Tab-separated table of C-alpha atoms in Angstrom:
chain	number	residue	atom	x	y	z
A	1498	UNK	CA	-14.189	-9.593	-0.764
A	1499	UNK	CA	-15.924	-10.911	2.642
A	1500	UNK	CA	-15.301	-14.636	1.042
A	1501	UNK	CA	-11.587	-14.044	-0.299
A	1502	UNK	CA	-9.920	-13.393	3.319
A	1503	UNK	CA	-11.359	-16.884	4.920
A	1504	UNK	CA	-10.549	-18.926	0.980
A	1505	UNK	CA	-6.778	-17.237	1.484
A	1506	UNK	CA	-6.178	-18.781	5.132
A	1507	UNK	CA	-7.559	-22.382	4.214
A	1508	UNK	CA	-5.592	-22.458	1.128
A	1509	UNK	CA	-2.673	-21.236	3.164
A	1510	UNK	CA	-2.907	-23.802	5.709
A	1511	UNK	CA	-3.578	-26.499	3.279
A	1512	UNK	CA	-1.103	-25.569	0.550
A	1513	UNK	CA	1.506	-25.924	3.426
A	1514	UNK	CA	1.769	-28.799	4.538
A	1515	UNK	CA	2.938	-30.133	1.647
A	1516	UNK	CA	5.984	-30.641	0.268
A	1517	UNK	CA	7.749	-28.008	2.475
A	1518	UNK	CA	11.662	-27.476	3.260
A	1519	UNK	CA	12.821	-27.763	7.028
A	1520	UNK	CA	13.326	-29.963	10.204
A	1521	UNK	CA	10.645	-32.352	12.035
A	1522	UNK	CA	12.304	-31.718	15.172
A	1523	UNK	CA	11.149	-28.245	15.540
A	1524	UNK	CA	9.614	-25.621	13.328
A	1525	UNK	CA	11.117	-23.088	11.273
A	1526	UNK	CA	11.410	-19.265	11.061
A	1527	UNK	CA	10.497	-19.683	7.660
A	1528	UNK	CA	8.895	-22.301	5.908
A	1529	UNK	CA	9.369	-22.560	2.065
A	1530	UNK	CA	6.632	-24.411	-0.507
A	1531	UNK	CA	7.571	-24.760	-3.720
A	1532	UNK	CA	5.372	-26.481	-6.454
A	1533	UNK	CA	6.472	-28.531	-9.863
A	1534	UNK	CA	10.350	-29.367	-8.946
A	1535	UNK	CA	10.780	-28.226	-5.542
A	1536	UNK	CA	13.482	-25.474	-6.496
A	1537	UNK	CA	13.163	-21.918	-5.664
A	1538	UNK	CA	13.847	-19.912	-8.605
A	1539	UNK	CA	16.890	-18.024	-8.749
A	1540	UNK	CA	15.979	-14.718	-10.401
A	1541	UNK	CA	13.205	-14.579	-6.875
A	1542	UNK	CA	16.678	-14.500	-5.034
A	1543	UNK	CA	17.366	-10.867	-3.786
A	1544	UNK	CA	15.945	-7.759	-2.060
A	1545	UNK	CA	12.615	-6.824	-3.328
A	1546	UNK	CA	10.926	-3.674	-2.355
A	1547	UNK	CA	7.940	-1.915	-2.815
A	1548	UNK	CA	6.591	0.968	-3.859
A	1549	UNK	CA	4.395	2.066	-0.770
A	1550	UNK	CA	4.652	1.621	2.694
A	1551	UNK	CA	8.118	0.474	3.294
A	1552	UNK	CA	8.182	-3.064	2.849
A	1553	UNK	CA	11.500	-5.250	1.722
A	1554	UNK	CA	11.323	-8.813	1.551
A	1555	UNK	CA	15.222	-10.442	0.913
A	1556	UNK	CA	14.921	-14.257	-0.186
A	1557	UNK	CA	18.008	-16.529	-0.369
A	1558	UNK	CA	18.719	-19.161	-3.105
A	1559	UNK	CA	16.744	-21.699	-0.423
A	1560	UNK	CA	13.674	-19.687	-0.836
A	1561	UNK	CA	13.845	-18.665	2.929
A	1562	UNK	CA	13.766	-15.119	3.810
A	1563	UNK	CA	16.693	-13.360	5.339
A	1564	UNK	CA	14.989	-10.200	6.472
A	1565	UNK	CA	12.310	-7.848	5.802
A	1566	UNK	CA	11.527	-4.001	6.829
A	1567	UNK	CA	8.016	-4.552	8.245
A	1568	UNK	CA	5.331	-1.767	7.268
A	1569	UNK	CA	6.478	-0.646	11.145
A	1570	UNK	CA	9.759	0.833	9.861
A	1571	UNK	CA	11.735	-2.166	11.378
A	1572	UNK	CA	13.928	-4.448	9.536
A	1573	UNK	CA	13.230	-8.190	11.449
A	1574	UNK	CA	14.965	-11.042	10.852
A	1575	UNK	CA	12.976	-14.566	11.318
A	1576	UNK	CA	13.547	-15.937	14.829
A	1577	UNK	CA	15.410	-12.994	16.149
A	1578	UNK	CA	13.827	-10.442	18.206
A	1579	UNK	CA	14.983	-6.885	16.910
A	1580	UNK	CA	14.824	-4.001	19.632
A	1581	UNK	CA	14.999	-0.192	18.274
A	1582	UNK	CA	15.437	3.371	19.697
A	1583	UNK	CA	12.038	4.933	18.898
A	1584	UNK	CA	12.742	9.100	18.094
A	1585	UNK	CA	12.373	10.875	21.101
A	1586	UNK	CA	12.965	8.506	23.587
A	1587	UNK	CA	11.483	4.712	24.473
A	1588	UNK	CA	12.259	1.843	22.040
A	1589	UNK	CA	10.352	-0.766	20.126
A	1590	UNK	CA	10.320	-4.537	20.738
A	1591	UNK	CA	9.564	-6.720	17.697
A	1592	UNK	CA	9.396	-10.348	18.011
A	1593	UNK	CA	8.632	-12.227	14.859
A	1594	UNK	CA	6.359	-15.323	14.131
A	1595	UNK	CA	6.856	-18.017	11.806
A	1596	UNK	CA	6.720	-16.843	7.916
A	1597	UNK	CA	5.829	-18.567	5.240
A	1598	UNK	CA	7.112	-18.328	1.367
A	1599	UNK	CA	4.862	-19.812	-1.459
A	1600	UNK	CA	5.683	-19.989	-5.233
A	1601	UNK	CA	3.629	-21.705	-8.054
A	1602	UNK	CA	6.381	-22.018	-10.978
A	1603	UNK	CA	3.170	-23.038	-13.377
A	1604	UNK	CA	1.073	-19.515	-12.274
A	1605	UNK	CA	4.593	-17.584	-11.350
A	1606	UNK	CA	2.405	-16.592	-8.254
A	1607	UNK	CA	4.422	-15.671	-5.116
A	1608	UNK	CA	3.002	-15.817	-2.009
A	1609	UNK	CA	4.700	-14.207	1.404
A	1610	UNK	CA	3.406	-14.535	4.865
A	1611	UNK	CA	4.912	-12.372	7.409
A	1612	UNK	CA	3.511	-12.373	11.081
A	1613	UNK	CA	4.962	-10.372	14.232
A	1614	UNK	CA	4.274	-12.259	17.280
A	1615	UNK	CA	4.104	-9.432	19.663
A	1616	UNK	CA	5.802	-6.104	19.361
A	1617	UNK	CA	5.430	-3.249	22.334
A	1618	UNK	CA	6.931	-0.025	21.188
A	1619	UNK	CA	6.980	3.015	23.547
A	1620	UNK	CA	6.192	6.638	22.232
A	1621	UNK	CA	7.473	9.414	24.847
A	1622	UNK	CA	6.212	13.092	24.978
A	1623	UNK	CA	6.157	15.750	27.299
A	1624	UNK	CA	2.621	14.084	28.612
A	1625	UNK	CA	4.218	10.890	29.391
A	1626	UNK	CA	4.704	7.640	27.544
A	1627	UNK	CA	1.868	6.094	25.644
A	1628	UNK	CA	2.551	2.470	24.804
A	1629	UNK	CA	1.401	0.438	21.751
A	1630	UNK	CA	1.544	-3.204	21.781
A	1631	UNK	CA	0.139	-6.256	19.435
A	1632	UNK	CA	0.343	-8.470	16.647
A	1633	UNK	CA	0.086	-8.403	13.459
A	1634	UNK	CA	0.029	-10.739	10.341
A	1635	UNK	CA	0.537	-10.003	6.601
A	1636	UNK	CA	0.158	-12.034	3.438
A	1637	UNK	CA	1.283	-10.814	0.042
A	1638	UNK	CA	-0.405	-12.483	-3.093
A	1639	UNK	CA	0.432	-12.099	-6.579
A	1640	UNK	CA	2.427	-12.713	-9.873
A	1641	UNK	CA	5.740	-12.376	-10.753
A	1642	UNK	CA	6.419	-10.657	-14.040
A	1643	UNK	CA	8.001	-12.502	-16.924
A	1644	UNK	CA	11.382	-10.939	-16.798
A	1645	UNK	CA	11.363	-11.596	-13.121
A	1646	UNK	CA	11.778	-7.928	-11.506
A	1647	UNK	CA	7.796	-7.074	-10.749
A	1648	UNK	CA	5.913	-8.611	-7.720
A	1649	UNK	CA	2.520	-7.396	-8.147
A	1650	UNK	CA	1.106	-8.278	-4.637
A	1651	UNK	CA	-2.363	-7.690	-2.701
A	1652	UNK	CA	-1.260	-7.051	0.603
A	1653	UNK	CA	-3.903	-8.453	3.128
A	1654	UNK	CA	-3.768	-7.380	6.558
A	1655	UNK	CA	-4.351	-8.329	9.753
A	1656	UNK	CA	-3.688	-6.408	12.675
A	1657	UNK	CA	-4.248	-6.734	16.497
A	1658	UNK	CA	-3.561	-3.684	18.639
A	1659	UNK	CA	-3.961	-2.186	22.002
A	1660	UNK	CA	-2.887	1.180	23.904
A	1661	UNK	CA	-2.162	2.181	26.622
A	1662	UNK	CA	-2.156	6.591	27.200
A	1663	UNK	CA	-2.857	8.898	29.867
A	1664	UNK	CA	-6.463	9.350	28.820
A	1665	UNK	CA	-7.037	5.525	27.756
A	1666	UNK	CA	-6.016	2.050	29.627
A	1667	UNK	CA	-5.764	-1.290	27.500
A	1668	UNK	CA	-7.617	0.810	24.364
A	1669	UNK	CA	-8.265	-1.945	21.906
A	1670	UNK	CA	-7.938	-0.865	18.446
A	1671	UNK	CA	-9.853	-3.488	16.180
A	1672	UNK	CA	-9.996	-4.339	12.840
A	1673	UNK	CA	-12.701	-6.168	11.127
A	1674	UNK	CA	-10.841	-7.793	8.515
A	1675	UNK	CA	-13.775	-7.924	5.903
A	1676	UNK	CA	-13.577	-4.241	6.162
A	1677	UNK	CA	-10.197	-3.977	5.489
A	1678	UNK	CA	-9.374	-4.088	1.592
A	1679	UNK	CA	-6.106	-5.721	0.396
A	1680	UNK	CA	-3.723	-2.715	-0.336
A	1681	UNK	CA	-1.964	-3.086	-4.046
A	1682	UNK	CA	1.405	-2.776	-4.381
A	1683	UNK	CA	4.381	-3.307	-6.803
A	1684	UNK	CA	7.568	-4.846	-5.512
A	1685	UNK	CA	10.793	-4.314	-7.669
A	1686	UNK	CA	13.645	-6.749	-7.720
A	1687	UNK	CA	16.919	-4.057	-6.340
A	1688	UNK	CA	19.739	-4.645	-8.436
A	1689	UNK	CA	22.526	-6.044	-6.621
A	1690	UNK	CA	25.431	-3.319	-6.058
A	1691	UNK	CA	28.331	-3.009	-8.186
């Protein structure tokens, strides 16, 4: 496991810059790779959504994703900050990084990359207002099924937070990502509605 995390950002990086969709001038919200032809495949086109922890991913017929409901509850759209109400009181800022959509037509493997830049969210109580603030980044790897509506995707994880309570100041929460197991999950294709 301690060897597949470093293998999955060098093949990342590598597998990237080639043959990828978007401008020279500047970079884009979301880059798109696709092997063999170049064409993202149109039954990948749609909301997908998984089975634990909240997370939708919605591609469009360019391969490019429109949105996605992060596993913070919050539905972010590349390049667009989104700002929420949190329960209670205090909101959540979410500022998204650039993502990154993979597919291998010859494996059917789909690979997602979805990074928040910086988010600060504020949690109020009747003890004050604790503050949690970060960044995160999350890659999904796996295979598509045959028919097209299963994603079966390793979610690795990689987050970077700090907090800030009454009883702790700039509280670093780490994670060593070697001890942090890829979570399994199964994404569904969500039929379109009627």
């Amino acid at each position: 496991m301690k060897q597949i995390v470093p293998l999955l950002i060098c093949g990342l990086s590598v597998f990237s810059h080639s043959g990828c969709h978007g401008s020279a001038e500047s970079p884009p919200a979301v880059e798109v790779v696709v092997d063999g032809d170049g064409q993202f495949p149109d039954f990948l086109v749609g909301t997908w959504k998984a089975d634990s922890g909240g997370w939708e991913i919605v591609f469009e017929p360019n391969g490019a994703i429109s949105s996605a409901v992060v596993s913070l509850g919050v539905r972010m759209k590349p390049g667009e900050v989104s700002v929420v109400a949190n329960k209670g009181g205090g909101e959540g800022v979410f500022e998204p990084g650039p993502w990154t959509v993979q597919y291998s037509q010859e494996r059917r493997e789909l690979i997602v990359e979805i990074v928040v830049a910086h988010f600060r969210t504020e949690l109020r109580s009747q003890l004050g207002v604790n503050v949690v603030q970060g960044q995160r980044r999350d890659f999904f790897v796996g295979t598509v099924s045959g028919d097209g509506q299963l994603w079966w995707a390793n979610r690795f994880s990689f987050p970077e937070s700090v907090v800030d309570t009454k009883n702790y100041r700039d509280h670093e929460l780490t994670v060593d990502p070697n001890d942090n197991p890829p979570e399994g999950l199964l994404f569904q294709k969500i039929p379109k509605s009627q």
